[in-house]
Short mmCIF file of C-alpha atoms in Angstrom, two decimals:
data_model
loop_
_atom_site.label_atom_id
_atom_site.label_comp_id
_atom_site.label_asym_id
_atom_site.label_seq_id
_atom_site.Cartn_x
_atom_site.Cartn_y
_atom_site.Cartn_z
CA MET A 1 37.34 24.53 -49.86
CA SER A 2 36.90 21.54 -52.13
CA ARG A 3 35.06 18.56 -50.72
CA ALA A 4 35.77 16.38 -53.76
CA ALA A 5 39.00 14.60 -54.52
CA LEU A 6 40.76 12.09 -56.70
CA PHE A 7 42.53 9.24 -54.94
CA LEU A 8 45.11 7.96 -57.37
CA ASP A 9 47.03 4.73 -57.67
CA ARG A 10 50.63 5.26 -58.79
CA ASP A 11 52.01 2.38 -60.88
CA GLY A 12 50.06 1.88 -64.10
CA THR A 13 47.91 4.94 -63.38
CA LEU A 14 50.35 7.85 -63.19
CA ILE A 15 53.63 6.18 -64.13
CA ARG A 16 54.67 3.20 -66.22
CA HIS A 17 54.35 0.01 -64.20
CA VAL A 18 57.78 -1.39 -63.30
CA HIS A 19 57.68 -4.55 -61.20
CA TYR A 20 58.88 -3.62 -57.67
CA LEU A 21 59.97 -0.15 -58.73
CA HIS A 22 62.61 1.21 -56.34
CA GLN A 23 64.99 3.16 -58.59
CA PRO A 24 63.94 6.78 -59.22
CA ALA A 25 65.72 6.71 -62.59
CA GLU A 26 63.14 4.14 -63.77
CA VAL A 27 60.16 6.44 -63.09
CA GLU A 28 58.42 7.37 -66.34
CA LEU A 29 55.17 9.35 -66.51
CA LEU A 30 52.35 7.94 -68.59
CA PRO A 31 51.29 10.18 -71.49
CA GLY A 32 48.97 13.04 -70.57
CA VAL A 33 49.16 12.51 -66.81
CA ALA A 34 50.62 15.91 -65.88
CA ALA A 35 48.04 17.78 -67.95
CA ALA A 36 45.21 15.65 -66.53
CA LEU A 37 46.28 16.31 -62.93
CA ALA A 38 46.62 20.03 -63.64
CA ARG A 39 43.12 20.05 -65.13
CA ALA A 40 41.67 18.16 -62.13
CA LYS A 41 43.18 20.73 -59.79
CA GLN A 42 41.72 23.54 -61.95
CA LEU A 43 38.32 21.89 -61.54
CA GLY A 44 38.78 22.09 -57.76
CA TYR A 45 39.69 18.50 -56.96
CA ARG A 46 42.23 17.68 -54.30
CA LEU A 47 44.69 14.97 -55.29
CA PHE A 48 45.75 12.11 -53.03
CA LEU A 49 48.29 9.44 -53.91
CA HIS A 50 47.61 5.94 -52.52
CA THR A 51 50.14 3.31 -53.54
CA ASN A 52 50.68 -0.27 -52.40
CA GLN A 53 54.41 -0.99 -52.15
CA SER A 54 54.64 -4.58 -50.95
CA GLY A 55 58.33 -4.71 -51.90
CA VAL A 56 58.96 -2.81 -48.67
CA GLY A 57 57.16 -5.41 -46.57
CA ARG A 58 58.88 -8.19 -48.46
CA GLY A 59 62.30 -6.67 -47.69
CA MET A 60 63.11 -6.05 -51.36
CA PHE A 61 63.63 -2.30 -50.94
CA SER A 62 63.17 0.36 -48.29
CA LEU A 63 60.37 2.82 -47.62
CA ALA A 64 62.92 5.55 -48.44
CA ASP A 65 63.31 3.99 -51.91
CA ALA A 66 59.54 4.14 -52.49
CA VAL A 67 59.43 7.75 -51.28
CA ALA A 68 62.33 8.65 -53.60
CA CYS A 69 60.37 7.23 -56.54
CA ASN A 70 57.36 9.33 -55.52
CA GLN A 71 59.58 12.41 -55.35
CA ARG A 72 60.95 11.71 -58.83
CA MET A 73 57.41 11.37 -60.15
CA ILE A 74 56.46 14.70 -58.56
CA GLU A 75 59.50 16.35 -60.17
CA LEU A 76 58.55 14.94 -63.58
CA LEU A 77 54.96 16.14 -63.19
CA GLY A 78 56.21 19.72 -62.91
CA LEU A 79 53.15 20.81 -60.93
CA GLY A 80 54.95 21.79 -57.74
CA ALA A 81 56.00 19.91 -54.65
CA GLU A 82 52.49 20.14 -53.18
CA VAL A 83 50.62 18.62 -56.14
CA PHE A 84 49.25 15.94 -53.80
CA THR A 85 47.38 17.03 -50.70
CA ASP A 86 48.65 13.87 -49.01
CA ILE A 87 50.45 10.66 -49.92
CA CYS A 88 50.01 7.15 -48.55
CA VAL A 89 52.63 4.51 -49.20
CA ALA A 90 51.22 1.21 -47.96
CA PRO A 91 54.31 -0.92 -47.21
CA GLU A 92 52.52 -4.11 -46.17
CA ALA A 93 53.13 -7.35 -48.01
CA PRO A 94 50.00 -9.40 -48.76
CA THR A 95 50.82 -11.78 -45.90
CA GLN A 96 51.18 -9.01 -43.31
CA PRO A 97 48.36 -7.43 -41.28
CA VAL A 98 46.59 -4.77 -43.33
CA VAL A 99 46.84 -1.17 -42.22
CA TYR A 100 46.78 0.94 -45.40
CA ARG A 101 47.22 -1.71 -48.12
CA LYS A 102 44.48 -1.40 -50.69
CA PRO A 103 41.68 -2.37 -50.68
CA SER A 104 41.68 -0.96 -47.14
CA PRO A 105 39.58 2.23 -47.00
CA ARG A 106 41.57 3.56 -44.03
CA PHE A 107 43.60 6.21 -45.91
CA ALA A 108 40.52 7.59 -47.71
CA ARG A 109 38.52 7.73 -44.49
CA GLU A 110 41.34 9.45 -42.59
CA MET A 111 41.75 12.01 -45.38
CA ALA A 112 38.01 12.62 -45.48
CA GLN A 113 38.02 13.41 -41.78
CA LYS A 114 41.22 15.48 -41.93
CA HIS A 115 40.25 17.52 -45.01
CA GLY A 116 36.46 17.57 -44.84
CA LEU A 117 36.01 15.46 -47.97
CA ASP A 118 32.65 14.10 -49.05
CA LEU A 119 33.67 10.54 -50.04
CA PRO A 120 30.63 9.93 -52.30
CA ARG A 121 31.89 12.89 -54.39
CA CYS A 122 35.41 11.44 -54.55
CA TRP A 123 36.92 9.04 -57.08
CA MET A 124 39.46 6.26 -56.71
CA VAL A 125 41.37 5.86 -59.98
CA GLY A 126 43.46 2.79 -60.72
CA ASP A 127 44.21 -0.19 -62.88
CA TYR A 128 43.99 -3.03 -60.31
CA ALA A 129 41.02 -4.71 -58.64
CA ALA A 130 42.34 -3.52 -55.25
CA ASP A 131 41.96 0.09 -56.40
CA ILE A 132 38.34 -0.44 -57.37
CA GLU A 133 37.62 -2.41 -54.19
CA THR A 134 39.07 0.52 -52.21
CA ALA A 135 36.51 2.80 -53.82
CA PHE A 136 33.69 0.44 -52.86
CA ALA A 137 34.95 0.02 -49.29
CA ALA A 138 35.32 3.78 -48.75
CA GLY A 139 32.10 4.78 -50.48
CA MET A 140 33.84 6.52 -53.38
CA LYS A 141 33.19 6.27 -57.10
CA PRO A 142 35.52 3.86 -58.92
CA ALA A 143 37.32 4.73 -62.16
CA ALA A 144 38.98 1.68 -63.70
CA LEU A 145 41.75 2.25 -66.21
CA ALA A 146 41.99 0.00 -69.24
CA GLY A 147 45.30 -1.45 -70.28
CA GLY A 148 46.23 -2.85 -66.88
CA PRO A 149 45.42 -6.18 -65.27
CA LEU A 150 41.70 -5.41 -64.91
CA GLY A 151 39.78 -7.48 -67.41
CA ASN A 152 36.31 -7.28 -68.89
CA GLU A 153 35.28 -10.32 -66.83
CA GLN A 154 36.05 -8.53 -63.55
CA ILE A 155 34.23 -5.38 -64.69
CA ALA A 156 31.23 -7.49 -65.77
CA ALA A 157 31.20 -9.30 -62.41
CA TRP A 158 31.11 -6.00 -60.50
CA ARG A 159 28.36 -4.69 -62.73
CA ALA A 160 26.37 -7.93 -62.35
CA ALA A 161 26.64 -7.47 -58.57
CA GLY A 162 25.10 -4.00 -58.94
CA ARG A 163 28.34 -2.08 -58.57
CA ASP A 164 28.73 0.85 -60.94
CA VAL A 165 32.22 0.68 -62.43
CA LYS A 166 33.27 2.98 -65.21
CA LEU A 167 36.13 1.92 -67.49
CA PHE A 168 38.32 4.65 -68.97
CA PRO A 169 41.17 4.49 -71.51
CA SER A 170 43.33 6.94 -69.52
CA LEU A 171 43.49 9.34 -66.59
CA ALA A 172 42.83 12.17 -69.05
CA ALA A 173 39.52 10.53 -69.98
CA VAL A 174 38.57 10.33 -66.28
CA VAL A 175 39.31 14.03 -65.80
CA ASP A 176 37.44 14.93 -69.00
CA MET A 177 34.17 13.64 -67.52
CA LEU A 178 34.59 15.40 -64.16
CA GLU A 179 32.31 18.28 -63.26
CA PRO A 180 33.73 21.18 -61.26
CA ALA A 181 34.15 20.28 -57.61
#
């Protein structure tokens, strides 16, 4: 049983970022994502999806809409319905009390307990500061993806504070540096 895992952001990490995505027809995989996830699984990593969907909390779309977009992404991946060990859709808006909204470590900690994960051997992969802060809060390794809103100044600030943040051009590059779980 694998004790290592990848916790993955959705928008901008696995699929093209669409502001307040709620239409499954607008889901588009980023290049190389399916192959990278397949390779991570071959290496023995469990995959967990952790996505903030504040449009639900803001009343812009329903939780069912967000789930339908996840299902479309899973179909496009072509890796089977169980590609993710578990999925967390955090529906809270920024002004609402935090339960699962990143950077909360709650989902990662619950999954570690449920699946016997060793969080220091796990990675949180994403393109937003909240993704990286989730890694820090849960005791995971952060993998920041270039091309999103994360800037060199933020990366430099984390590094200056003694936080080890690795910047990668793509999910495939993250998986390429992984050792077998």
